[in-house]
Amino acid sequence: MSFERCNPTAEQELLDRLVGRDESALSEVSDRWGRMLYGLAYRITGSVPDAEECVNDALLDLWQNPPAHGDTDLSAYVSVLVRRRAVDRVRFNTANRRGGGDYTCALDELDQCLADPNGQADEDSMAIRDALQAFLDSLDKENRVIFLLRYYAAYSNAEIARRRGIGERAVEMRLNRMRKRLRRVLAEHDVSL
């Protein structure tokens, strides 16, 4: 994941132009981060048309609801919009038995440590957030990057291995250990999903 953040002043100007309904600002967002956004959507959906649609829908979301002024990282904001659209697309596709892709596999991996064997769901999202933050804080930087590349950005294990300069088996083993650690942290925080 490489989010190219322009200087804060230029980014604020771009945001001001979006709020002011300057269509060229939307084109600039697409030019600046479109490739990164498309890559994120494609890794999640596994489909060129779906990825293109997710990016276009996210740009429309940005146009209709630009972030509030202030300390907003525009590239991160837009990537969250794209990720949400892509996850929604995968849910739609899998609900209708039309495929899935590598992202579904990544979610299945996480489901093994997040699933509650009794089928009960804890509605306290703050406890879940705190437990996940504690888990991420417990990881060293390299493992945190690997975890986020897999479960947030939906990179395959092979792609993570290539990007991080380690073997694919090492990535698999690290992710397996991290999922076990996540189970322990969730149990320590009395979080059941």
mmCIF file with all atom_site columns, N, CA and C in Angstrom, residues 138-189:
data_model
loop_
_atom_site.group_PDB
_atom_site.id
_atom_site.type_symbol
_atom_site.label_atom_id
_atom_site.label_alt_id
_atom_site.label_comp_id
_atom_site.label_asym_id
_atom_site.label_entity_id
_atom_site.label_seq_id
_atom_site.pdbx_PDB_ins_code
_atom_site.Cartn_x
_atom_site.Cartn_y
_atom_site.Cartn_z
_atom_site.occupancy
_atom_site.B_iso_or_equiv
_atom_site.pdbx_formal_charge
_atom_site.auth_seq_id
_atom_site.auth_comp_id
_atom_site.auth_asym_id
_atom_site.auth_atom_id
_atom_site.pdbx_PDB_model_num
ATOM 1   N N  . SER A 1 138 ? 0.433   -4.554  19.675 1.00 0.00 ? 138 SER A N  1
ATOM 2   C CA . SER A 1 138 ? 1.329   -5.602  20.171 1.00 0.00 ? 138 SER A CA 1
ATOM 3   C C  . SER A 1 138 ? 2.263   -6.142  19.095 1.00 0.00 ? 138 SER A C  1
ATOM 4   N N  . LEU A 1 139 ? 1.968   -5.827  17.845 1.00 0.00 ? 139 LEU A N  1
ATOM 5   C CA . LEU A 1 139 ? 2.782   -6.323  16.734 1.00 0.00 ? 139 LEU A CA 1
ATOM 6   C C  . LEU A 1 139 ? 3.956   -5.394  16.463 1.00 0.00 ? 139 LEU A C  1
ATOM 7   N N  . ASP A 1 140 ? 5.079   -5.990  16.029 1.00 0.00 ? 140 ASP A N  1
ATOM 8   C CA . ASP A 1 140 ? 6.167   -5.132  15.571 1.00 0.00 ? 140 ASP A CA 1
ATOM 9   C C  . ASP A 1 140 ? 5.773   -4.561  14.208 1.00 0.00 ? 140 ASP A C  1
ATOM 10  N N  . LYS A 1 141 ? 6.515   -3.584  13.754 1.00 0.00 ? 141 LYS A N  1
ATOM 11  C CA . LYS A 1 141 ? 6.137   -2.863  12.540 1.00 0.00 ? 141 LYS A CA 1
ATOM 12  C C  . LYS A 1 141 ? 5.993   -3.794  11.338 1.00 0.00 ? 141 LYS A C  1
ATOM 13  N N  . GLU A 1 142 ? 6.931   -4.709  11.138 1.00 0.00 ? 142 GLU A N  1
ATOM 14  C CA . GLU A 1 142 ? 6.895   -5.602  9.988  1.00 0.00 ? 142 GLU A CA 1
ATOM 15  C C  . GLU A 1 142 ? 5.650   -6.486  10.007 1.00 0.00 ? 142 GLU A C  1
ATOM 16  N N  . ASN A 1 143 ? 5.337   -7.066  11.158 1.00 0.00 ? 143 ASN A N  1
ATOM 17  C CA . ASN A 1 143 ? 4.155   -7.921  11.243 1.00 0.00 ? 143 ASN A CA 1
ATOM 18  C C  . ASN A 1 143 ? 2.867   -7.118  11.085 1.00 0.00 ? 143 ASN A C  1
ATOM 19  N N  . ARG A 1 144 ? 2.846   -5.901  11.610 1.00 0.00 ? 144 ARG A N  1
ATOM 20  C CA . ARG A 1 144 ? 1.663   -5.048  11.448 1.00 0.00 ? 144 ARG A CA 1
ATOM 21  C C  . ARG A 1 144 ? 1.441   -4.742  9.969  1.00 0.00 ? 144 ARG A C  1
ATOM 22  N N  . VAL A 1 145 ? 2.523   -4.450  9.243  1.00 0.00 ? 145 VAL A N  1
ATOM 23  C CA . VAL A 1 145 ? 2.408   -4.176  7.807  1.00 0.00 ? 145 VAL A CA 1
ATOM 24  C C  . VAL A 1 145 ? 1.889   -5.414  7.076  1.00 0.00 ? 145 VAL A C  1
ATOM 25  N N  . ILE A 1 146 ? 2.434   -6.577  7.396  1.00 0.00 ? 146 ILE A N  1
ATOM 26  C CA . ILE A 1 146 ? 2.002   -7.823  6.754  1.00 0.00 ? 146 ILE A CA 1
ATOM 27  C C  . ILE A 1 146 ? 0.521   -8.078  7.038  1.00 0.00 ? 146 ILE A C  1
ATOM 28  N N  . PHE A 1 147 ? 0.116   -7.912  8.289  1.00 0.00 ? 147 PHE A N  1
ATOM 29  C CA . PHE A 1 147 ? -1.277  -8.142  8.672  1.00 0.00 ? 147 PHE A CA 1
ATOM 30  C C  . PHE A 1 147 ? -2.209  -7.200  7.908  1.00 0.00 ? 147 PHE A C  1
ATOM 31  N N  . LEU A 1 148 ? -1.862  -5.927  7.849  1.00 0.00 ? 148 LEU A N  1
ATOM 32  C CA . LEU A 1 148 ? -2.709  -4.948  7.164  1.00 0.00 ? 148 LEU A CA 1
ATOM 33  C C  . LEU A 1 148 ? -2.711  -5.150  5.645  1.00 0.00 ? 148 LEU A C  1
ATOM 34  N N  . LEU A 1 149 ? -1.569  -5.548  5.089  1.00 0.00 ? 149 LEU A N  1
ATOM 35  C CA . LEU A 1 149 ? -1.548  -5.833  3.653  1.00 0.00 ? 149 LEU A CA 1
ATOM 36  C C  . LEU A 1 149 ? -2.490  -6.990  3.322  1.00 0.00 ? 149 LEU A C  1
ATOM 37  N N  . ARG A 1 150 ? -2.521  -7.993  4.189  1.00 0.00 ? 150 ARG A N  1
ATOM 38  C CA . ARG A 1 150 ? -3.374  -9.158  3.929  1.00 0.00 ? 150 ARG A CA 1
ATOM 39  C C  . ARG A 1 150 ? -4.850  -8.864  4.189  1.00 0.00 ? 150 ARG A C  1
ATOM 40  N N  . TYR A 1 151 ? -5.140  -8.322  5.361  1.00 0.00 ? 151 TYR A N  1
ATOM 41  C CA . TYR A 1 151 ? -6.538  -8.246  5.783  1.00 0.00 ? 151 TYR A CA 1
ATOM 42  C C  . TYR A 1 151 ? -7.188  -6.891  5.576  1.00 0.00 ? 151 TYR A C  1
ATOM 43  N N  . TYR A 1 152 ? -6.433  -5.872  5.264  1.00 0.00 ? 152 TYR A N  1
ATOM 44  C CA . TYR A 1 152 ? -7.038  -4.584  4.928  1.00 0.00 ? 152 TYR A CA 1
ATOM 45  C C  . TYR A 1 152 ? -6.948  -4.330  3.428  1.00 0.00 ? 152 TYR A C  1
ATOM 46  N N  . ALA A 1 153 ? -5.743  -4.487  2.890  1.00 0.00 ? 153 ALA A N  1
ATOM 47  C CA . ALA A 1 153 ? -5.540  -4.179  1.472  1.00 0.00 ? 153 ALA A CA 1
ATOM 48  C C  . ALA A 1 153 ? -5.747  -5.384  0.569  1.00 0.00 ? 153 ALA A C  1
ATOM 49  N N  . ALA A 1 154 ? -5.939  -6.576  1.167  1.00 0.00 ? 154 ALA A N  1
ATOM 50  C CA . ALA A 1 154 ? -6.285  -7.796  0.426  1.00 0.00 ? 154 ALA A CA 1
ATOM 51  C C  . ALA A 1 154 ? -5.201  -8.275  -0.543 1.00 0.00 ? 154 ALA A C  1
ATOM 52  N N  . TYR A 1 155 ? -3.946  -8.073  -0.188 1.00 0.00 ? 155 TYR A N  1
ATOM 53  C CA . TYR A 1 155 ? -2.870  -8.629  -1.000 1.00 0.00 ? 155 TYR A CA 1
ATOM 54  C C  . TYR A 1 155 ? -2.796  -10.134 -0.770 1.00 0.00 ? 155 TYR A C  1
ATOM 55  N N  . SER A 1 156 ? -2.414  -10.871 -1.798 1.00 0.00 ? 156 SER A N  1
ATOM 56  C CA . SER A 1 156 ? -2.214  -12.310 -1.639 1.00 0.00 ? 156 SER A CA 1
ATOM 57  C C  . SER A 1 156 ? -0.914  -12.531 -0.859 1.00 0.00 ? 156 SER A C  1
ATOM 58  N N  . ASN A 1 157 ? -0.766  -13.733 -0.313 1.00 0.00 ? 157 ASN A N  1
ATOM 59  C CA . ASN A 1 157 ? 0.467   -14.050 0.413  1.00 0.00 ? 157 ASN A CA 1
ATOM 60  C C  . ASN A 1 157 ? 1.693   -13.926 -0.493 1.00 0.00 ? 157 ASN A C  1
ATOM 61  N N  . ALA A 1 158 ? 1.539   -14.350 -1.744 1.00 0.00 ? 158 ALA A N  1
ATOM 62  C CA . ALA A 1 158 ? 2.657   -14.256 -2.689 1.00 0.00 ? 158 ALA A CA 1
ATOM 63  C C  . ALA A 1 158 ? 3.044   -12.795 -2.936 1.00 0.00 ? 158 ALA A C  1
ATOM 64  N N  . GLU A 1 159 ? 2.062   -11.929 -3.084 1.00 0.00 ? 159 GLU A N  1
ATOM 65  C CA . GLU A 1 159 ? 2.339   -10.507 -3.318 1.00 0.00 ? 159 GLU A CA 1
ATOM 66  C C  . GLU A 1 159 ? 2.987   -9.874  -2.090 1.00 0.00 ? 159 GLU A C  1
ATOM 67  N N  . ILE A 1 160 ? 2.516   -10.237 -0.903 1.00 0.00 ? 160 ILE A N  1
ATOM 68  C CA . ILE A 1 160 ? 3.128   -9.711  0.327  1.00 0.00 ? 160 ILE A CA 1
ATOM 69  C C  . ILE A 1 160 ? 4.579   -10.155 0.411  1.00 0.00 ? 160 ILE A C  1
ATOM 70  N N  . ALA A 1 161 ? 4.825   -11.422 0.107  1.00 0.00 ? 161 ALA A N  1
ATOM 71  C CA . ALA A 1 161 ? 6.195   -11.953 0.154  1.00 0.00 ? 161 ALA A CA 1
ATOM 72  C C  . ALA A 1 161 ? 7.099   -11.176 -0.799 1.00 0.00 ? 161 ALA A C  1
ATOM 73  N N  . ARG A 1 162 ? 6.608   -10.941 -2.000 1.00 0.00 ? 162 ARG A N  1
ATOM 74  C CA . ARG A 1 162 ? 7.399   -10.193 -2.979 1.00 0.00 ? 162 ARG A CA 1
ATOM 75  C C  . ARG A 1 162 ? 7.667   -8.781  -2.497 1.00 0.00 ? 162 ARG A C  1
ATOM 76  N N  . ARG A 1 163 ? 6.625   -8.102  -1.987 1.00 0.00 ? 163 ARG A N  1
ATOM 77  C CA . ARG A 1 163 ? 6.769   -6.705  -1.547 1.00 0.00 ? 163 ARG A CA 1
ATOM 78  C C  . ARG A 1 163 ? 7.685   -6.574  -0.332 1.00 0.00 ? 163 ARG A C  1
ATOM 79  N N  . ARG A 1 164 ? 7.640   -7.555  0.555  1.00 0.00 ? 164 ARG A N  1
ATOM 80  C CA . ARG A 1 164 ? 8.406   -7.466  1.800  1.00 0.00 ? 164 ARG A CA 1
ATOM 81  C C  . ARG A 1 164 ? 9.760   -8.167  1.707  1.00 0.00 ? 164 ARG A C  1
ATOM 82  N N  . GLY A 1 165 ? 10.023  -8.848  0.593  1.00 0.00 ? 165 GLY A N  1
ATOM 83  C CA . GLY A 1 165 ? 11.330  -9.486  0.406  1.00 0.00 ? 165 GLY A CA 1
ATOM 84  C C  . GLY A 1 165 ? 11.543  -10.702 1.295  1.00 0.00 ? 165 GLY A C  1
ATOM 85  N N  . ILE A 1 166 ? 10.473  -11.439 1.560  1.00 0.00 ? 166 ILE A N  1
ATOM 86  C CA . ILE A 1 166 ? 10.572  -12.665 2.350  1.00 0.00 ? 166 ILE A CA 1
ATOM 87  C C  . ILE A 1 166 ? 9.856   -13.779 1.607  1.00 0.00 ? 166 ILE A C  1
ATOM 88  N N  . GLY A 1 167 ? 10.004  -15.016 2.088  1.00 0.00 ? 167 GLY A N  1
ATOM 89  C CA . GLY A 1 167 ? 9.366   -16.145 1.426  1.00 0.00 ? 167 GLY A CA 1
ATOM 90  C C  . GLY A 1 167 ? 7.869   -16.201 1.690  1.00 0.00 ? 167 GLY A C  1
ATOM 91  N N  . GLU A 1 168 ? 7.161   -16.795 0.754  1.00 0.00 ? 168 GLU A N  1
ATOM 92  C CA . GLU A 1 168 ? 5.713   -16.909 0.892  1.00 0.00 ? 168 GLU A CA 1
ATOM 93  C C  . GLU A 1 168 ? 5.352   -17.759 2.106  1.00 0.00 ? 168 GLU A C  1
ATOM 94  N N  . ARG A 1 169 ? 6.113   -18.802 2.343  1.00 0.00 ? 169 ARG A N  1
ATOM 95  C CA . ARG A 1 169 ? 5.870   -19.660 3.521  1.00 0.00 ? 169 ARG A CA 1
ATOM 96  C C  . ARG A 1 169 ? 6.056   -18.857 4.803  1.00 0.00 ? 169 ARG A C  1
ATOM 97  N N  . ALA A 1 170 ? 7.033   -17.963 4.828  1.00 0.00 ? 170 ALA A N  1
ATOM 98  C CA . ALA A 1 170 ? 7.238   -17.118 6.013  1.00 0.00 ? 170 ALA A CA 1
ATOM 99  C C  . ALA A 1 170 ? 6.027   -16.219 6.249  1.00 0.00 ? 170 ALA A C  1
ATOM 100 N N  . VAL A 1 171 ? 5.454   -15.697 5.177  1.00 0.00 ? 171 VAL A N  1
ATOM 101 C CA . VAL A 1 171 ? 4.254   -14.866 5.299  1.00 0.00 ? 171 VAL A CA 1
ATOM 102 C C  . VAL A 1 171 ? 3.120   -15.698 5.879  1.00 0.00 ? 171 VAL A C  1
ATOM 103 N N  . GLU A 1 172 ? 2.919   -16.899 5.346  1.00 0.00 ? 172 GLU A N  1
ATOM 104 C CA . GLU A 1 172 ? 1.848   -17.773 5.839  1.00 0.00 ? 172 GLU A CA 1
ATOM 105 C C  . GLU A 1 172 ? 2.018   -18.076 7.325  1.00 0.00 ? 172 GLU A C  1
ATOM 106 N N  . MET A 1 173 ? 3.236   -18.389 7.731  1.00 0.00 ? 173 MET A N  1
ATOM 107 C CA . MET A 1 173 ? 3.493   -18.716 9.135  1.00 0.00 ? 173 MET A CA 1
ATOM 108 C C  . MET A 1 173 ? 3.259   -17.501 10.033 1.00 0.00 ? 173 MET A C  1
ATOM 109 N N  . ARG A 1 174 ? 3.729   -16.325 9.589  1.00 0.00 ? 174 ARG A N  1
ATOM 110 C CA . ARG A 1 174 ? 3.522   -15.112 10.391 1.00 0.00 ? 174 ARG A CA 1
ATOM 111 C C  . ARG A 1 174 ? 2.031   -14.810 10.554 1.00 0.00 ? 174 ARG A C  1
ATOM 112 N N  . LEU A 1 175 ? 1.298   -14.915 9.457  1.00 0.00 ? 175 LEU A N  1
ATOM 113 C CA . LEU A 1 175 ? -0.135  -14.645 9.529  1.00 0.00 ? 175 LEU A CA 1
ATOM 114 C C  . LEU A 1 175 ? -0.840  -15.648 10.439 1.00 0.00 ? 175 LEU A C  1
ATOM 115 N N  . ASN A 1 176 ? -0.436  -16.909 10.378 1.00 0.00 ? 176 ASN A N  1
ATOM 116 C CA . ASN A 1 176 ? -1.019  -17.921 11.250 1.00 0.00 ? 176 ASN A CA 1
ATOM 117 C C  . ASN A 1 176 ? -0.755  -17.578 12.718 1.00 0.00 ? 176 ASN A C  1
ATOM 118 N N  . ARG A 1 177 ? 0.477   -17.197 13.033 1.00 0.00 ? 177 ARG A N  1
ATOM 119 C CA . ARG A 1 177 ? 0.815   -16.809 14.416 1.00 0.00 ? 177 ARG A CA 1
ATOM 120 C C  . ARG A 1 177 ? 0.030   -15.568 14.840 1.00 0.00 ? 177 ARG A C  1
ATOM 121 N N  . MET A 1 178 ? -0.114  -14.611 13.923 1.00 0.00 ? 178 MET A N  1
ATOM 122 C CA . MET A 1 178 ? -0.845  -13.394 14.262 1.00 0.00 ? 178 MET A CA 1
ATOM 123 C C  . MET A 1 178 ? -2.321  -13.681 14.505 1.00 0.00 ? 178 MET A C  1
ATOM 124 N N  . ARG A 1 179 ? -2.917  -14.595 13.738 1.00 0.00 ? 179 ARG A N  1
ATOM 125 C CA . ARG A 1 179 ? -4.319  -14.941 13.977 1.00 0.00 ? 179 ARG A CA 1
ATOM 126 C C  . ARG A 1 179 ? -4.484  -15.592 15.347 1.00 0.00 ? 179 ARG A C  1
ATOM 127 N N  . LYS A 1 180 ? -3.523  -16.441 15.731 1.00 0.00 ? 180 LYS A N  1
ATOM 128 C CA . LYS A 1 180 ? -3.569  -17.057 17.069 1.00 0.00 ? 180 LYS A CA 1
ATOM 129 C C  . LYS A 1 180 ? -3.445  -15.986 18.149 1.00 0.00 ? 180 LYS A C  1
ATOM 130 N N  . ARG A 1 181 ? -2.541  -15.041 17.941 1.00 0.00 ? 181 ARG A N  1
ATOM 131 C CA . ARG A 1 181 ? -2.386  -13.949 18.900 1.00 0.00 ? 181 ARG A CA 1
ATOM 132 C C  . ARG A 1 181 ? -3.654  -13.111 18.974 1.00 0.00 ? 181 ARG A C  1
ATOM 133 N N  . LEU A 1 182 ? -4.279  -12.862 17.834 1.00 0.00 ? 182 LEU A N  1
ATOM 134 C CA . LEU A 1 182 ? -5.521  -12.096 17.808 1.00 0.00 ? 182 LEU A CA 1
ATOM 135 C C  . LEU A 1 182 ? -6.599  -12.802 18.630 1.00 0.00 ? 182 LEU A C  1
ATOM 136 N N  . ARG A 1 183 ? -6.698  -14.138 18.491 1.00 0.00 ? 183 ARG A N  1
ATOM 137 C CA . ARG A 1 183 ? -7.664  -14.889 19.302 1.00 0.00 ? 183 ARG A CA 1
ATOM 138 C C  . ARG A 1 183 ? -7.419  -14.662 20.790 1.00 0.00 ? 183 ARG A C  1
ATOM 139 N N  . ARG A 1 184 ? -6.126  -14.712 21.195 1.00 0.00 ? 184 ARG A N  1
ATOM 140 C CA . ARG A 1 184 ? -5.792  -14.518 22.617 1.00 0.00 ? 184 ARG A CA 1
ATOM 141 C C  . ARG A 1 184 ? -6.158  -13.110 23.083 1.00 0.00 ? 184 ARG A C  1
ATOM 142 N N  . VAL A 1 185 ? -5.820  -12.117 22.268 1.00 0.00 ? 185 VAL A N  1
ATOM 143 C CA . VAL A 1 185 ? -6.114  -10.724 22.643 1.00 0.00 ? 185 VAL A CA 1
ATOM 144 C C  . VAL A 1 185 ? -7.637  -10.517 22.756 1.00 0.00 ? 185 VAL A C  1
ATOM 145 N N  . LEU A 1 186 ? -8.381  -11.078 21.825 1.00 0.00 ? 186 LEU A N  1
ATOM 146 C CA . LEU A 1 186 ? -9.840  -10.950 21.892 1.00 0.00 ? 186 LEU A CA 1
ATOM 147 C C  . LEU A 1 186 ? -10.384 -11.620 23.150 1.00 0.00 ? 186 LEU A C  1
ATOM 148 N N  . ALA A 1 187 ? -9.819  -12.770 23.511 1.00 0.00 ? 187 ALA A N  1
ATOM 149 C CA . ALA A 1 187 ? -10.254 -13.450 24.734 1.00 0.00 ? 187 ALA A CA 1
ATOM 150 C C  . ALA A 1 187 ? -9.895  -12.638 25.972 1.00 0.00 ? 187 ALA A C  1
ATOM 151 N N  . GLU A 1 188 ? -8.700  -12.043 25.990 1.00 0.00 ? 188 GLU A N  1
ATOM 152 C CA . GLU A 1 188 ? -8.268  -11.211 27.114 1.00 0.00 ? 188 GLU A CA 1
ATOM 153 C C  . GLU A 1 188 ? -9.177  -10.009 27.303 1.00 0.00 ? 188 GLU A C  1
ATOM 154 N N  . HIS A 1 189 ? -9.721  -9.503  26.214 1.00 0.00 ? 189 HIS A N  1
ATOM 155 C CA . HIS A 1 189 ? -10.619 -8.343  26.270 1.00 0.00 ? 189 HIS A CA 1
ATOM 156 C C  . HIS A 1 189 ? -12.090 -8.753  26.377 1.00 0.00 ? 189 HIS A C  1
#
